[in-house]
């Protein structure tokens, strides 16, 4: 079965620092990949998605992610963290030929002043 | 925001009682999903639907049933609620399933006492 691994349940950064959230997937065939963000007591909001058109994907709020097939990774980055980025981030995958999302366990991003 | 409404938003129920959660969409999307979110587990798929009266099981379907008699409505029923079903439940919709992003509702917080 397809799986998604997010390294680190919590990541802490200072405001203005680089944000790096890690995601690895297990698949021999590149799947569709997504990053979602969840603010407290809200639903999930799509940040960006990879669908094989380009390996570097730009999303909302200054986030981007790079698909690396050789590393089976899809890490999320943002050059400069803002206090408003504090939230939980989920990596998710739809395996090729399937129609359901499988989620990682999430990474809580904490941003300190 | 995608037109997805979940009801109720909060519910407390007793062990052994049946419970039905409703998801209503105004986007005319083909696919609808029910996920549950628990700390440390991320989001796990319960059931999904790929059309009216077409449903399939997800990763954690035991103790749950679903129905979809209209494109816009997807019901999740807990036949006999147990404390292990205390969770936050999210409905999601997707236009085509394969590769297309899912949009999420605001969630229903269910407590079984």
Short mmCIF file of C-alpha atoms in Angstrom, two decimals:
data_model
loop_
_atom_site.label_atom_id
_atom_site.label_comp_id
_atom_site.label_asym_id
_atom_site.label_seq_id
_atom_site.Cartn_x
_atom_site.Cartn_y
_atom_site.Cartn_z
CA UNK A 1 0.00 0.00 0.00
CA UNK A 2 1.07 3.52 -0.71
CA UNK A 3 2.46 5.36 2.32
CA UNK A 4 3.59 8.84 3.15
CA UNK A 5 6.16 9.66 5.81
CA UNK A 6 6.53 13.09 7.31
CA UNK A 7 9.75 13.47 9.27
CA UNK A 8 9.18 15.29 12.53
CA UNK A 9 5.82 15.72 14.24
CA UNK A 10 6.87 19.22 15.32
CA UNK A 11 9.20 21.73 13.67
CA UNK A 12 10.15 25.00 15.36
CA UNK A 13 11.58 28.01 13.52
CA UNK A 14 12.12 31.67 14.26
CA UNK A 15 10.24 34.32 12.34
CA UNK A 16 12.20 35.09 9.17
CA UNK A 17 13.98 31.74 9.11
CA UNK A 18 13.76 29.10 6.41
CA UNK A 19 10.93 26.61 6.72
CA UNK A 20 11.62 23.03 5.63
CA UNK A 21 9.02 20.30 6.13
CA UNK A 22 9.96 16.85 4.90
CA UNK A 23 7.80 14.33 3.06
CA UNK A 24 8.75 10.99 1.54
CA UNK A 25 6.46 8.64 -0.31
CA UNK A 26 6.70 4.97 -1.20
CA UNK A 27 5.99 4.19 -4.80
CA UNK A 28 7.83 2.91 -7.83
CA UNK A 29 5.60 5.03 -10.06
CA UNK A 30 5.45 8.77 -9.36
CA UNK A 31 2.09 9.54 -7.80
CA UNK A 32 0.18 12.78 -7.50
CA UNK A 33 1.46 14.67 -4.46
CA UNK A 34 -0.12 17.39 -2.35
CA UNK A 35 0.57 19.59 0.62
CA UNK A 36 -2.31 20.79 2.77
CA UNK A 37 -2.36 23.21 5.72
CA UNK A 38 -4.73 23.14 8.67
CA UNK A 39 -5.21 26.09 10.99
CA UNK A 40 -6.70 25.45 14.44
CA UNK A 41 -10.32 24.31 14.39
CA UNK A 42 -10.53 24.52 10.62
CA UNK A 43 -10.60 22.19 7.67
CA UNK A 44 -7.68 21.49 5.36
CA UNK A 45 -6.64 23.97 2.71
CA UNK A 46 -4.62 23.03 -0.36
CA UNK A 47 -1.17 24.64 -0.47
CA UNK A 48 0.12 23.09 -3.68
CA UNK A 49 0.08 19.95 -5.79
CA UNK A 50 2.45 18.04 -8.06
CA UNK A 51 1.02 16.42 -11.17
CA UNK A 52 4.19 15.82 -13.23
CA UNK A 53 4.07 19.10 -15.18
CA UNK A 54 7.07 20.57 -13.32
CA UNK A 55 9.30 19.30 -10.54
CA UNK A 56 9.29 22.64 -8.67
CA UNK A 57 5.79 23.57 -7.64
CA UNK A 58 4.80 26.97 -6.29
CA UNK A 59 1.85 27.27 -3.97
CA UNK A 60 0.03 29.84 -1.96
CA UNK A 61 1.48 32.00 0.83
CA UNK A 62 5.03 31.78 -0.56
CA UNK A 63 5.41 28.03 -0.15
CA UNK A 64 6.95 25.76 -2.74
CA UNK A 65 7.87 22.09 -3.00
CA UNK A 66 10.30 20.15 -5.14
CA UNK A 67 9.59 16.67 -6.45
CA UNK A 68 12.69 14.48 -6.45
CA UNK A 69 12.04 11.08 -7.97
CA UNK A 70 15.46 9.68 -7.08
CA UNK A 71 14.83 10.46 -3.42
CA UNK A 72 11.04 9.78 -3.48
CA UNK A 73 10.66 13.10 -1.71
CA UNK A 74 8.40 16.13 -1.92
CA UNK A 75 9.70 18.53 0.73
CA UNK A 76 7.90 21.81 1.44
CA UNK A 77 9.89 25.02 1.85
CA UNK A 78 9.39 28.72 2.46
CA UNK A 79 12.33 31.14 2.49
CA UNK A 80 11.13 33.27 5.39
CA UNK A 81 8.69 32.14 8.07
CA UNK A 82 5.91 34.38 9.27
CA UNK A 83 3.98 34.10 12.50
CA UNK A 84 0.84 33.39 10.49
CA UNK A 85 2.46 30.22 9.07
CA UNK A 86 2.03 28.46 12.41
CA UNK A 87 -0.28 25.55 11.62
CA UNK A 88 -0.26 21.83 10.94
CA UNK A 89 0.93 20.69 7.54
CA UNK A 90 -0.01 17.46 5.84
CA UNK A 91 1.63 15.74 2.90
CA UNK A 92 -0.68 13.51 0.88
CA UNK A 93 -0.47 11.23 -2.14
CA UNK A 94 -2.81 9.76 -4.73
CA UNK A 95 -1.10 6.73 -6.27
CA UNK A 96 -1.21 6.49 -10.03
CA UNK A 97 -4.44 4.78 -11.05
CA UNK A 98 -6.21 5.47 -7.77
CA UNK A 99 -8.64 8.17 -6.66
CA UNK A 100 -8.20 8.50 -2.90
CA UNK A 101 -5.78 10.58 -0.86
CA UNK A 102 -3.45 8.94 1.64
CA UNK A 103 -2.13 11.37 4.24
CA UNK A 104 1.00 11.56 6.30
CA UNK A 105 0.61 12.02 10.04
CA UNK A 106 1.25 15.74 9.87
CA UNK A 107 3.89 18.20 11.04
CA UNK A 108 3.06 21.03 13.41
CA UNK A 109 4.99 24.16 12.49
CA UNK A 110 5.73 26.46 15.42
CA UNK A 111 6.99 29.98 14.68
CA UNK A 112 8.59 32.04 17.44
CA UNK A 113 9.19 35.81 17.39
CA UNK B 1 -14.15 28.36 -0.83
CA UNK B 2 -15.63 25.17 -2.16
CA UNK B 3 -19.28 24.80 -1.23
CA UNK B 4 -19.13 22.04 1.36
CA UNK B 5 -21.31 22.03 4.45
CA UNK B 6 -21.03 19.50 7.23
CA UNK B 7 -23.72 19.04 9.83
CA UNK B 8 -23.79 18.99 12.73
CA UNK B 9 -20.51 20.76 13.56
CA UNK B 10 -20.46 19.38 17.08
CA UNK B 11 -22.21 16.40 18.62
CA UNK B 12 -22.09 14.53 21.89
CA UNK B 13 -23.74 11.14 21.91
CA UNK B 14 -23.95 8.10 24.14
CA UNK B 15 -22.28 4.76 23.55
CA UNK B 16 -24.47 2.39 21.60
CA UNK B 17 -26.61 5.00 19.87
CA UNK B 18 -26.67 5.44 16.07
CA UNK B 19 -25.31 8.69 14.70
CA UNK B 20 -25.54 10.18 11.21
CA UNK B 21 -23.29 12.93 9.91
CA UNK B 22 -24.19 14.80 6.75
CA UNK B 23 -22.04 16.32 4.04
CA UNK B 24 -23.65 18.58 1.46
CA UNK B 25 -21.87 20.03 -1.58
CA UNK B 26 -22.90 22.62 -4.14
CA UNK B 27 -20.02 21.98 -6.58
CA UNK B 28 -21.51 18.97 -8.41
CA UNK B 29 -18.27 17.05 -7.85
CA UNK B 30 -18.35 13.33 -8.56
CA UNK B 31 -16.20 12.11 -5.68
CA UNK B 32 -16.99 12.51 -2.00
CA UNK B 33 -14.97 11.23 0.95
CA UNK B 34 -15.24 10.81 4.69
CA UNK B 35 -12.06 11.01 6.77
CA UNK B 36 -11.47 10.92 10.49
CA UNK B 37 -8.67 12.88 12.14
CA UNK B 38 -7.04 11.70 15.35
CA UNK B 39 -3.88 13.00 17.04
CA UNK B 40 -0.82 11.14 15.83
CA UNK B 41 -2.69 9.46 12.99
CA UNK B 42 -3.27 12.26 10.52
CA UNK B 43 -6.37 11.77 8.40
CA UNK B 44 -7.60 8.28 7.61
CA UNK B 45 -10.14 7.40 4.94
CA UNK B 46 -13.37 5.82 6.18
CA UNK B 47 -15.47 5.50 3.01
CA UNK B 48 -15.73 7.26 -0.28
CA UNK B 49 -18.18 7.61 -3.14
CA UNK B 50 -17.50 7.88 -6.87
CA UNK B 51 -21.10 8.53 -7.89
CA UNK B 52 -24.70 8.23 -6.78
CA UNK B 53 -25.10 4.89 -5.00
CA UNK B 54 -21.46 4.00 -5.77
CA UNK B 55 -19.38 3.71 -2.61
CA UNK B 56 -16.31 1.86 -1.41
CA UNK B 57 -14.50 1.21 1.84
CA UNK B 58 -11.44 2.99 3.07
CA UNK B 59 -8.74 2.16 5.57
CA UNK B 60 -10.90 2.39 8.73
CA UNK B 61 -14.42 1.43 7.64
CA UNK B 62 -15.39 -0.97 10.44
CA UNK B 63 -18.38 0.34 12.39
CA UNK B 64 -19.33 2.87 9.71
CA UNK B 65 -21.69 2.87 6.77
CA UNK B 66 -22.39 5.47 4.10
CA UNK B 67 -25.07 6.36 1.62
CA UNK B 68 -25.28 8.65 -1.37
CA UNK B 69 -28.71 8.96 -2.91
CA UNK B 70 -28.06 12.35 -4.52
CA UNK B 71 -24.94 13.88 -6.03
CA UNK B 72 -24.86 16.62 -3.42
CA UNK B 73 -25.29 14.58 -0.24
CA UNK B 74 -23.06 11.97 1.39
CA UNK B 75 -24.12 10.54 4.74
CA UNK B 76 -21.90 8.79 7.26
CA UNK B 77 -23.61 6.58 9.84
CA UNK B 78 -22.12 5.12 12.97
CA UNK B 79 -24.33 2.10 13.51
CA UNK B 80 -23.68 1.87 17.25
CA UNK B 81 -21.30 4.53 18.48
CA UNK B 82 -18.31 3.54 20.59
CA UNK B 83 -15.81 5.67 22.50
CA UNK B 84 -13.12 4.79 19.94
CA UNK B 85 -15.16 6.70 17.36
CA UNK B 86 -14.69 9.95 19.24
CA UNK B 87 -12.91 11.99 16.60
CA UNK B 88 -13.10 14.89 14.19
CA UNK B 89 -14.75 13.86 10.94
CA UNK B 90 -14.04 15.62 7.66
CA UNK B 91 -15.90 15.43 4.41
CA UNK B 92 -14.02 16.13 1.19
CA UNK B 93 -14.99 16.44 -2.46
CA UNK B 94 -13.08 16.03 -5.68
CA UNK B 95 -14.04 16.64 -9.28
CA UNK B 96 -12.47 13.57 -10.84
CA UNK B 97 -10.57 11.70 -8.17
CA UNK B 98 -7.47 10.81 -10.16
CA UNK B 99 -4.96 13.59 -9.67
CA UNK B 100 -7.47 16.28 -8.84
CA UNK B 101 -7.25 18.02 -5.52
CA UNK B 102 -9.76 17.44 -2.77
CA UNK B 103 -11.58 20.25 -0.98
CA UNK B 104 -12.46 19.82 2.66
CA UNK B 105 -15.36 20.81 4.85
CA UNK B 106 -14.96 22.44 8.26
CA UNK B 107 -15.28 19.19 10.15
CA UNK B 108 -17.62 17.64 12.73
CA UNK B 109 -16.35 17.08 16.23
CA UNK B 110 -18.02 13.94 17.61
CA UNK B 111 -17.72 12.89 21.23
CA UNK B 112 -19.04 9.49 22.33
CA UNK B 113 -19.55 9.24 26.09
#
